[in-house]
PDB file of C-alpha atoms in Angstrom:
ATOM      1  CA  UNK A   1     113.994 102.203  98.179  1.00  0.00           C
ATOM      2  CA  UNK A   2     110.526 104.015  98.586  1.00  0.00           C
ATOM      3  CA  UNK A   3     112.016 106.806  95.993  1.00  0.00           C
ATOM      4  CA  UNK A   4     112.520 103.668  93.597  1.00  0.00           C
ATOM      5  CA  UNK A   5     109.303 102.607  94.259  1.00  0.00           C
ATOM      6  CA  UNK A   6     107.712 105.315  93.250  1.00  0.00           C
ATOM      7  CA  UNK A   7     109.813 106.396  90.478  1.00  0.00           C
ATOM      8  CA  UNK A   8     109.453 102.873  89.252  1.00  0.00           C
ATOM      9  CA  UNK A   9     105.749 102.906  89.516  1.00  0.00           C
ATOM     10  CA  UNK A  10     105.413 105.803  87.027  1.00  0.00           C
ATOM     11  CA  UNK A  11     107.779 104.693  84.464  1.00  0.00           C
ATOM     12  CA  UNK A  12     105.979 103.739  81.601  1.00  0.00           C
ATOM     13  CA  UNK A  13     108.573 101.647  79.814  1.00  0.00           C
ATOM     14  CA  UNK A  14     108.648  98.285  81.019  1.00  0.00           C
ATOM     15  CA  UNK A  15     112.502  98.010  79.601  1.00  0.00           C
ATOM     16  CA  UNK A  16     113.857 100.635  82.239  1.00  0.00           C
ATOM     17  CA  UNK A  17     112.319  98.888  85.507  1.00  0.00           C
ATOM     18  CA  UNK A  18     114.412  96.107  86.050  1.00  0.00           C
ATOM     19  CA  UNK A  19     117.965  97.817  85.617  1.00  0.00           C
ATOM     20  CA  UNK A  20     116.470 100.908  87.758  1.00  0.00           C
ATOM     21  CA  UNK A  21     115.492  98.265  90.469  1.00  0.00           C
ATOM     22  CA  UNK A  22     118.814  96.513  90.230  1.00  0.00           C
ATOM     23  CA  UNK A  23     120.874  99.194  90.593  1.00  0.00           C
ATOM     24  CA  UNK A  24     119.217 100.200  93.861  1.00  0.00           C
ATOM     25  CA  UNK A  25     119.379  96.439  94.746  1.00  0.00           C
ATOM     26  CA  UNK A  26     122.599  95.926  94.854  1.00  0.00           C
ATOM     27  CA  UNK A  27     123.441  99.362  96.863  1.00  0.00           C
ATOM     28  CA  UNK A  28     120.575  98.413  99.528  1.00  0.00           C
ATOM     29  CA  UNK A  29     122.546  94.733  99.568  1.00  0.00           C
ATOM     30  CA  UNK A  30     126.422  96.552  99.213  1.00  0.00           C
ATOM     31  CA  UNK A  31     126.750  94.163  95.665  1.00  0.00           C
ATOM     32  CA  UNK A  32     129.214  95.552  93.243  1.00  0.00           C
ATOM     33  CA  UNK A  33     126.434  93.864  90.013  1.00  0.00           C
ATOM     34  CA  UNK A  34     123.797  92.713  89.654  1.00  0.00           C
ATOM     35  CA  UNK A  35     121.744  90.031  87.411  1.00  0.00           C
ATOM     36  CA  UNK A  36     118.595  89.596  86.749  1.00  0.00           C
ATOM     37  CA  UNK A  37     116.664  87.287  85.312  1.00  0.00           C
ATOM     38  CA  UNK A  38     112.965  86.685  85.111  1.00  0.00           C
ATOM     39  CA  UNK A  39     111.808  83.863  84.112  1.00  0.00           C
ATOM     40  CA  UNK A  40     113.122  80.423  85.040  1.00  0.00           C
ATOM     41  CA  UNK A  41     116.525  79.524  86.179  1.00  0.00           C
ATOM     42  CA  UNK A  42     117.353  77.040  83.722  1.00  0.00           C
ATOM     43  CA  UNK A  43     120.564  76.527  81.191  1.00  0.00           C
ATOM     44  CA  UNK A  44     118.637  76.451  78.170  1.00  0.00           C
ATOM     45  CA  UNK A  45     116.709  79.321  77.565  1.00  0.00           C
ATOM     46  CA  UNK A  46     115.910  83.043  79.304  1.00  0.00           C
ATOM     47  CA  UNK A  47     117.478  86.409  78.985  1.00  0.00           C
ATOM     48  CA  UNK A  48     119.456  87.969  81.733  1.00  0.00           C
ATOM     49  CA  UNK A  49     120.247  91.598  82.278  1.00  0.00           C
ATOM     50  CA  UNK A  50     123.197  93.191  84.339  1.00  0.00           C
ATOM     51  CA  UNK A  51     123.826  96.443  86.094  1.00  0.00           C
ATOM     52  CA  UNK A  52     125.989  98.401  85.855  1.00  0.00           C
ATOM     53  CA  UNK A  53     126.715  99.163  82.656  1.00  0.00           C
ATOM     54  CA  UNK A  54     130.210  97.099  83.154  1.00  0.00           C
ATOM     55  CA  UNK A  55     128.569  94.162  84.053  1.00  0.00           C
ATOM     56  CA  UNK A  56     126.323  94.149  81.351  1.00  0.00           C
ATOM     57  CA  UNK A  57     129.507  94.430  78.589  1.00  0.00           C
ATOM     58  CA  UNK A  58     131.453  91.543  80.817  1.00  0.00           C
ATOM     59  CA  UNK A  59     128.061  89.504  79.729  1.00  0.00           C
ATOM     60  CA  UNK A  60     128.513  90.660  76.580  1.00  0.00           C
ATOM     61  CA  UNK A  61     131.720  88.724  76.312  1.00  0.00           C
ATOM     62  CA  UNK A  62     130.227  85.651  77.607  1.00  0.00           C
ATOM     63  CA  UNK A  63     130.503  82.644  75.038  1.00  0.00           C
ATOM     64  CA  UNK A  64     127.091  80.841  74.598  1.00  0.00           C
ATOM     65  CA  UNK A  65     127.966  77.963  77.271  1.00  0.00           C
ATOM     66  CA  UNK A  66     129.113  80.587  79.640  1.00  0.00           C
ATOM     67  CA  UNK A  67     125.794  82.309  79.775  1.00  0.00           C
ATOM     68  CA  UNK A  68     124.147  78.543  79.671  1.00  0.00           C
ATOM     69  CA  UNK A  69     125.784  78.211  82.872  1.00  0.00           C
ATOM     70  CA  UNK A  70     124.997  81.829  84.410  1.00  0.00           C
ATOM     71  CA  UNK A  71     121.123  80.752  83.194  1.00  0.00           C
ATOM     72  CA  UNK A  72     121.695  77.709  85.281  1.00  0.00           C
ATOM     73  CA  UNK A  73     121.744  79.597  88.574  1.00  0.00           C
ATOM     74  CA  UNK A  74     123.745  77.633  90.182  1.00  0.00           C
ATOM     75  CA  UNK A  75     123.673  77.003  92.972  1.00  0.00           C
ATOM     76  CA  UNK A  76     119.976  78.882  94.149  1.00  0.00           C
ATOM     77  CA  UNK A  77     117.484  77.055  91.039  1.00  0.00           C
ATOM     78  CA  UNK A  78     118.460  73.820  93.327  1.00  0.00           C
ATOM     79  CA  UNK A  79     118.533  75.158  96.642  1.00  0.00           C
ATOM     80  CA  UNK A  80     114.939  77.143  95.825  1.00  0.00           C
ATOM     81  CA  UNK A  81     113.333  74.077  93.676  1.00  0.00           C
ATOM     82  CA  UNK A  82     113.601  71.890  96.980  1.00  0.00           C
ATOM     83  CA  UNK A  83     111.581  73.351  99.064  1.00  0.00           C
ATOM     84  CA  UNK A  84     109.152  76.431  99.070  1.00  0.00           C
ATOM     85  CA  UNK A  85     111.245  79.473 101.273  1.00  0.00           C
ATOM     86  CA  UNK A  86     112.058  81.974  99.201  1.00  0.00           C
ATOM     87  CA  UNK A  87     113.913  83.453 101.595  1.00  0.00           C
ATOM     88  CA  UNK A  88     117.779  85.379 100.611  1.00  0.00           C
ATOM     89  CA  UNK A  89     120.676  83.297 100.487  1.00  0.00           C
ATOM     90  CA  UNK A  90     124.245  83.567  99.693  1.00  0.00           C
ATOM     91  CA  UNK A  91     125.858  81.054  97.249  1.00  0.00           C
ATOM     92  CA  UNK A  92     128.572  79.833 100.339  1.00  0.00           C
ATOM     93  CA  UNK A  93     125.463  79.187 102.694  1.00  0.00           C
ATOM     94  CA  UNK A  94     122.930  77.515  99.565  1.00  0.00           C
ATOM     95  CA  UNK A  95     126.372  74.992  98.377  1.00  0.00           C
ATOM     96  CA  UNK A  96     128.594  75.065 101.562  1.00  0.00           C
ATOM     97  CA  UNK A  97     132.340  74.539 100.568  1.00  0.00           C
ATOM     98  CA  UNK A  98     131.650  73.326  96.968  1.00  0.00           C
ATOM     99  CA  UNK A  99     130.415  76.577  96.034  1.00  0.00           C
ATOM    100  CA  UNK A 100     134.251  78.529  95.986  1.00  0.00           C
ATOM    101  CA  UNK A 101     135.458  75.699  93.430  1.00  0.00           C
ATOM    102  CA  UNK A 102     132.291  75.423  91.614  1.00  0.00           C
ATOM    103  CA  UNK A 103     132.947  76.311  87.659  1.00  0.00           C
ATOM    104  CA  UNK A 104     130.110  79.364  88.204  1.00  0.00           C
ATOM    105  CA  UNK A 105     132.519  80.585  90.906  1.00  0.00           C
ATOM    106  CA  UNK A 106     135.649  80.648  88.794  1.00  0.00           C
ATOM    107  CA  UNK A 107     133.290  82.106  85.836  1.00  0.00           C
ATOM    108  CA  UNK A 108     132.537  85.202  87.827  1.00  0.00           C
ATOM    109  CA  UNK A 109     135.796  85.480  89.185  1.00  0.00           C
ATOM    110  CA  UNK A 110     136.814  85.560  85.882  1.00  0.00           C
ATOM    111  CA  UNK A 111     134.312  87.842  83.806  1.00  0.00           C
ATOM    112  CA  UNK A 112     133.240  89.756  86.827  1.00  0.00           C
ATOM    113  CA  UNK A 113     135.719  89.793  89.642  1.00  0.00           C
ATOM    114  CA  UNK A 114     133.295  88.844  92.200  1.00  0.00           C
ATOM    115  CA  UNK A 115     133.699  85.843  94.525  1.00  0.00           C
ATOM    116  CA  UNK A 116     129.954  86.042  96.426  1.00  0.00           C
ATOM    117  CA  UNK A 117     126.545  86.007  95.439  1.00  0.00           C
ATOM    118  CA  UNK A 118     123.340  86.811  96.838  1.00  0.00           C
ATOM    119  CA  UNK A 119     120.345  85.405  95.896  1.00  0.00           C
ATOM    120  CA  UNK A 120     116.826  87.231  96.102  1.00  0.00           C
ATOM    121  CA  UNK A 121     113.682  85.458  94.195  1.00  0.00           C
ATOM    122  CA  UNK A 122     110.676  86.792  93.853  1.00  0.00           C
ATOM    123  CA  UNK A 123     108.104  85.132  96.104  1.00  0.00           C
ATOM    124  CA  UNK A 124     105.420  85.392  93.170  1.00  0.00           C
ATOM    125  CA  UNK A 125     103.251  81.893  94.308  1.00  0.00           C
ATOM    126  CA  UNK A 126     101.398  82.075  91.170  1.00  0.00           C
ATOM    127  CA  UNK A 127     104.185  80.603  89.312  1.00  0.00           C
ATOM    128  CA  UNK A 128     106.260  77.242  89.966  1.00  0.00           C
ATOM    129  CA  UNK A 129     109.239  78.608  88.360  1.00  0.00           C
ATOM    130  CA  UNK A 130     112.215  80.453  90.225  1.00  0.00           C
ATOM    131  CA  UNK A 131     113.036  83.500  89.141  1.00  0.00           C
ATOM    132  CA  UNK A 132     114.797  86.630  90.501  1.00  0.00           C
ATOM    133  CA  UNK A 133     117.879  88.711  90.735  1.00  0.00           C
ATOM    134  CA  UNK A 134     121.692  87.367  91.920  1.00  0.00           C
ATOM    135  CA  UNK A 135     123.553  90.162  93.403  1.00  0.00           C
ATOM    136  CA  UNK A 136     127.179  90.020  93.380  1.00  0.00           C
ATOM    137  CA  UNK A 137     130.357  91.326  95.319  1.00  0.00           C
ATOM    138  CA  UNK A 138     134.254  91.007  96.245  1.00  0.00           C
ATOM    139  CA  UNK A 139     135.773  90.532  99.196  1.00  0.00           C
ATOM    140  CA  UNK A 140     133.932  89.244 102.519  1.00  0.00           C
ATOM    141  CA  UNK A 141     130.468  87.135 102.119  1.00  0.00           C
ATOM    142  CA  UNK A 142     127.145  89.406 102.834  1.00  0.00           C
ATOM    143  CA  UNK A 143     126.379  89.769 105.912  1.00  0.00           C
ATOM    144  CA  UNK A 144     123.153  88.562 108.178  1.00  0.00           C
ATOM    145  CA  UNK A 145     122.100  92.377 108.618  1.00  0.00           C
ATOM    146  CA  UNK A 146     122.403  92.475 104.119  1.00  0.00           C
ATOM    147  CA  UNK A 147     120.436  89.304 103.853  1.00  0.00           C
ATOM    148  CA  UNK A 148     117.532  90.792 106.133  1.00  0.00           C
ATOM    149  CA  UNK A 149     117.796  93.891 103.751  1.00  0.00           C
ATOM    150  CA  UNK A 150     117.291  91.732 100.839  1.00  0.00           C
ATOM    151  CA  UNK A 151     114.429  90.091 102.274  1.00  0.00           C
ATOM    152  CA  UNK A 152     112.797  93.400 103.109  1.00  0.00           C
ATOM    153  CA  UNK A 153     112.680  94.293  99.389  1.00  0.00           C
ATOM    154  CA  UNK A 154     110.863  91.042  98.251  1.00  0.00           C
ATOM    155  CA  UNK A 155     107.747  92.881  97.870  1.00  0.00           C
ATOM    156  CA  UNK A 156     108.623  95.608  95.833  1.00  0.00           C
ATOM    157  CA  UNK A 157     110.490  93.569  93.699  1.00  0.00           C
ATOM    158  CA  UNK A 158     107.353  91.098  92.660  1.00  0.00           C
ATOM    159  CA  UNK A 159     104.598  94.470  92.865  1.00  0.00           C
ATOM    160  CA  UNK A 160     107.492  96.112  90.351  1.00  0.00           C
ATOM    161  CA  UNK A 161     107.391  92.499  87.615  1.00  0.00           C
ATOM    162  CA  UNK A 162     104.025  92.353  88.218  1.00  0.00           C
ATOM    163  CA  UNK A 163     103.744  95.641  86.876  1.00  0.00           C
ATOM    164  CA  UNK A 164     106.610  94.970  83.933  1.00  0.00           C
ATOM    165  CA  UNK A 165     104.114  92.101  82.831  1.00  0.00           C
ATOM    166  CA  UNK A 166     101.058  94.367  82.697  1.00  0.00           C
ATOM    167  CA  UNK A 167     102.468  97.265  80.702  1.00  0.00           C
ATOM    168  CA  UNK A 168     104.193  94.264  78.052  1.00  0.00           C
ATOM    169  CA  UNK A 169     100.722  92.893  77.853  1.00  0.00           C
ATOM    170  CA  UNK A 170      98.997  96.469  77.434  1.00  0.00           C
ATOM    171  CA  UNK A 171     101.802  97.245  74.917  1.00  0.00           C
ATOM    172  CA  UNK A 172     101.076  93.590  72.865  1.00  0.00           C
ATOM    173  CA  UNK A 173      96.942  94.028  73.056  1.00  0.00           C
ATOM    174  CA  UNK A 174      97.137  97.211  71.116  1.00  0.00           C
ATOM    175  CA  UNK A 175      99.769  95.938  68.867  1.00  0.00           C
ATOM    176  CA  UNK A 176     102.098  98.260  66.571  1.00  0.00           C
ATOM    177  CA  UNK A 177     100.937 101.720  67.638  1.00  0.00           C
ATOM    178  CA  UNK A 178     103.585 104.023  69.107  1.00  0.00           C
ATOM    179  CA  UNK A 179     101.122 106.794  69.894  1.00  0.00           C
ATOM    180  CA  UNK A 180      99.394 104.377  73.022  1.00  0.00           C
ATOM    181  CA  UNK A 181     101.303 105.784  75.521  1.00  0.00           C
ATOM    182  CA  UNK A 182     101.053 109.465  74.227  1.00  0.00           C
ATOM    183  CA  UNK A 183      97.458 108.918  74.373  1.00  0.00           C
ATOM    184  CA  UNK A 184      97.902 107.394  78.102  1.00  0.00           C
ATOM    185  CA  UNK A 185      99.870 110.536  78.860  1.00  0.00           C
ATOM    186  CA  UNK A 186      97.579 112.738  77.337  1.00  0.00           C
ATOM    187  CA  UNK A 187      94.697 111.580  79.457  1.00  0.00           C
ATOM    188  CA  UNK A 188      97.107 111.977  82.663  1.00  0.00           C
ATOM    189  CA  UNK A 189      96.545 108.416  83.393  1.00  0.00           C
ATOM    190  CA  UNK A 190      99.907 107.259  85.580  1.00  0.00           C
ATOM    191  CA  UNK A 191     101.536 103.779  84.179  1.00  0.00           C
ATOM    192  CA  UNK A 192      99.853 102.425  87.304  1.00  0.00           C
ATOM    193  CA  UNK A 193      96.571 103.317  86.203  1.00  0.00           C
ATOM    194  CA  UNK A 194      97.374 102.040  82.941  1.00  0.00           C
ATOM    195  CA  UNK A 195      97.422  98.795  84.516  1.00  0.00           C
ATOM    196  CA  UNK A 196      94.548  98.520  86.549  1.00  0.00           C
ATOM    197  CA  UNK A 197      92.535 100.080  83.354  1.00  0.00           C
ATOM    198  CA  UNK A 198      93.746  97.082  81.483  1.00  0.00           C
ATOM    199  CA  UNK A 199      92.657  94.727  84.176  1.00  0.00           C
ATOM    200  CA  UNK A 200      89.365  96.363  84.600  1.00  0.00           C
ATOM    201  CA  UNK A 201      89.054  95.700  80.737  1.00  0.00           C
ATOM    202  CA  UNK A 202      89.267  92.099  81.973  1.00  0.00           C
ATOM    203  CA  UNK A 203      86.273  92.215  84.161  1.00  0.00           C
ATOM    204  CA  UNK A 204      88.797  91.441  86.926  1.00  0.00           C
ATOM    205  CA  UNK A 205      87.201  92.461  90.603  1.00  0.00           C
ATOM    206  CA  UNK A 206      88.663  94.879  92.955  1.00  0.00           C
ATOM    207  CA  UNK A 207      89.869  91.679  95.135  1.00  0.00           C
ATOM    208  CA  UNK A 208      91.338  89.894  91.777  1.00  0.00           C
ATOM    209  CA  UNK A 209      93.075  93.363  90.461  1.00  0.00           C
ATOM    210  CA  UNK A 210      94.296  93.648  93.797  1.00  0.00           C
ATOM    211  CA  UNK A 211      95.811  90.144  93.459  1.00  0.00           C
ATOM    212  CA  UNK A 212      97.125  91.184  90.288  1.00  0.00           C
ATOM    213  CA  UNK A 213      98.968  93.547  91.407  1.00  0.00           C
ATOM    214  CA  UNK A 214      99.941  92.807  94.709  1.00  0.00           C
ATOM    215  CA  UNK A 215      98.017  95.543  96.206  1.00  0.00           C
ATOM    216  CA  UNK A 216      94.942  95.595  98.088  1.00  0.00           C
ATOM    217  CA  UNK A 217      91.194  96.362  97.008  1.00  0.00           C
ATOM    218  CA  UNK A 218      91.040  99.755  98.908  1.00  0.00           C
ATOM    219  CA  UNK A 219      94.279 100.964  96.690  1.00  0.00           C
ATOM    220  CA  UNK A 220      92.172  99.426  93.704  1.00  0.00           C
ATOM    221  CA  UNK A 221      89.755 101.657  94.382  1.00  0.00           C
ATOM    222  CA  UNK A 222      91.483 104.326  94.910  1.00  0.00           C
ATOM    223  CA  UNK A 223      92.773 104.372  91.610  1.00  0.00           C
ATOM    224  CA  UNK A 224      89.390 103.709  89.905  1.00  0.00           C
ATOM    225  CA  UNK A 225      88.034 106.772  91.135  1.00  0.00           C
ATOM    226  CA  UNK A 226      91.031 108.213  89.364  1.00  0.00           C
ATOM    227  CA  UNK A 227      90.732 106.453  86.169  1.00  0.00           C
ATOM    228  CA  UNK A 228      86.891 107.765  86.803  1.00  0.00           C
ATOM    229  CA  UNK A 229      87.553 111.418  87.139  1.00  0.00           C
ATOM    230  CA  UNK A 230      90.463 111.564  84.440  1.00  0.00           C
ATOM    231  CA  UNK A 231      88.165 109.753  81.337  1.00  0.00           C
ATOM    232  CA  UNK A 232      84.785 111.976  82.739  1.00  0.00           C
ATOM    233  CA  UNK A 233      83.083 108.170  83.243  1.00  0.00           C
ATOM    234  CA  UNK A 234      80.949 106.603  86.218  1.00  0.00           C
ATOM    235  CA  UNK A 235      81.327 103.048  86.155  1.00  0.00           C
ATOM    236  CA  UNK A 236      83.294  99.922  84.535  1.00  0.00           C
ATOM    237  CA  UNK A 237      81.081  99.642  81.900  1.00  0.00           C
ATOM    238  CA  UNK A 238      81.300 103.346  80.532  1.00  0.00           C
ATOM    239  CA  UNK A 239      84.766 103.656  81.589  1.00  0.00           C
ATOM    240  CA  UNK A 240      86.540 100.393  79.404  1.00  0.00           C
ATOM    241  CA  UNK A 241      84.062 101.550  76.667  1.00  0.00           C
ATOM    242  CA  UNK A 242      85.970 105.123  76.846  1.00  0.00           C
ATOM    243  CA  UNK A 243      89.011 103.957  76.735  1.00  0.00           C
ATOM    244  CA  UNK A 244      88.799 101.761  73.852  1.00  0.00           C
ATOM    245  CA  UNK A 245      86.967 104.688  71.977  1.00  0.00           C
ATOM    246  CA  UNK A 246      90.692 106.628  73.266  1.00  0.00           C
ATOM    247  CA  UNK A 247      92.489 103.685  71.951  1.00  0.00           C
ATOM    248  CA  UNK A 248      93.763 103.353  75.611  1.00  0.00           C
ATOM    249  CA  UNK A 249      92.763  99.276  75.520  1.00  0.00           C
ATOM    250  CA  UNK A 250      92.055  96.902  72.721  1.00  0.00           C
ATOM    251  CA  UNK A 251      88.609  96.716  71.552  1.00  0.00           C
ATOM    252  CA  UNK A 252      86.844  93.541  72.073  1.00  0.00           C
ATOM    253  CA  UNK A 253      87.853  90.598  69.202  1.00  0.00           C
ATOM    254  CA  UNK A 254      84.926  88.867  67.545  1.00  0.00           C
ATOM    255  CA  UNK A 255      83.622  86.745  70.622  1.00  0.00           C
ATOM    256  CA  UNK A 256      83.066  90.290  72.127  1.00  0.00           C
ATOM    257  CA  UNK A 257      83.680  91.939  75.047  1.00  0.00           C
ATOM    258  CA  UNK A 258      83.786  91.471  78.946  1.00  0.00           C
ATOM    259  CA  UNK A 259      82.662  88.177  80.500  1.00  0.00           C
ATOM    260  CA  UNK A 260      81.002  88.951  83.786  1.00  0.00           C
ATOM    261  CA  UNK A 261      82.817  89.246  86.879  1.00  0.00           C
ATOM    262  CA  UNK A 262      81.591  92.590  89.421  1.00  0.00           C
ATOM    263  CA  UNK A 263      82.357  95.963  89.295  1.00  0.00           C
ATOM    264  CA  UNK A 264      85.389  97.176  91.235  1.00  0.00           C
TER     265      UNK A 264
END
């Protein structure tokens, strides 16, 4: 998983990290598929994404009420909403004997020949919603030693969205321009870099990007010495000033600029 990690950590398309975590997910786990889905768990609305590549044409397939009810997350949105562990949990353990007659069960038996389901949310407290990944398999239930596994990954799982948010938002602040990222890669700044650049941009303090990012302050500054030596800058000031002038992070609208905060 650390090879995922860091392969995932210098992607800079924030498409590819989700079905490059999921398919390690589900190996890690011993899932056949998985599906992920990150924002809430709810019938009406939300995108979900599969790996393999088979799972994601059985979706495909899926009439509009069948995905309602995948959205639905039955039965982890209810078992997770109650209460705030956000520990792993198989479907048989969240619903007990209704889950095998349950119309999601018969769903997946039917579009993905699975009869279990793992549950893994991301433990992001910033957010009230649930969100998260459902891995799936045939056969026997996962076992106690699969769970733990699952529960192990937690954090690389949020530190990974985290980072899908940050390069969306980068990629929405400077709007239609394809050559960003060529100019990113041209400076030799790594997609993690990116991201703390665009939080320093922010005014955000070590502590806060840290936050961000699910990292601590002594990483932070490790990487804004980087961001430092790469743009030839000394400070927060000079260095968000170079990188708009690179077109690395949108210049300030018409209220201007940073609002206070302290240097990293």
């Amino acid at each position: 998983m650390a090879a995922v990690a860091v392969a995932a950590l210098h992607e800079r398309e924030p498409g590819r990290l989700w079905p490059m975590l999921a398919g390690a997910l589900a190996e890690l786990c011993g899932g056949d598929a998985v599906i992920h889905k990150l924002d809430d768990w709810s019938e009406h609305r939300g995108s979900i994404g599969a790996t393999p590549d088979a799972a994601a044409l059985a979706l495909d397939r899926l009439t509009d009420a069948d995905l309602r009810l995948l959205r639905a997350g039955f039965p982890f949105a209810g078992h997770y909403a109650a209460g705030s562990d956000r520990s792993p949990v198989t479907a048989r353990r969240a619903a007990g004997p209704a889950w095998p007659g349950s119309r999601t069960a018969r769903l997946l038996g039917e579009a993905l020949d699975v009869d279990h389901v793992l549950g893994v949310p991301l433990p992001d407290g910033t957010t009230p919603v649930i969100t998260g990944c459902l891995v799936y398999r045939s056969g026997t239930d996962f076992t106690d030693d699969q769970l733990a596994m699952a529960e192990r990954t937690q954090p690389l799982l949020t530190a990974v969205e985290r980072q899908r948010r940050l390069l969306e938002e980068w990629w929405r602040t400077l709007g239609p321009d394809p050559a960003a990222d060529q100019r990113a890669a041209r400076s030799t700044l790594t997609p993690r870099e990116t991201t703390v650049l665009l939080l320093l941009a922010e005014a955000l303090t070590a502590d806060a990007v840290g936050r961000r990012l699910g990292i601590s302050a002594r990483t932070v500054h490790k990487h804004v010495e980087n961001i430092y030596r790469k743009l030839g800058t000394r400070d927060r000031v000079g260095t968000v000033l170079r990188a708009q002038q690179l077109g690395l992070v949108a210049p300030p609208g018409p209220a201007g600029g940073m609002t206070g905060g302290e240097r990293a």
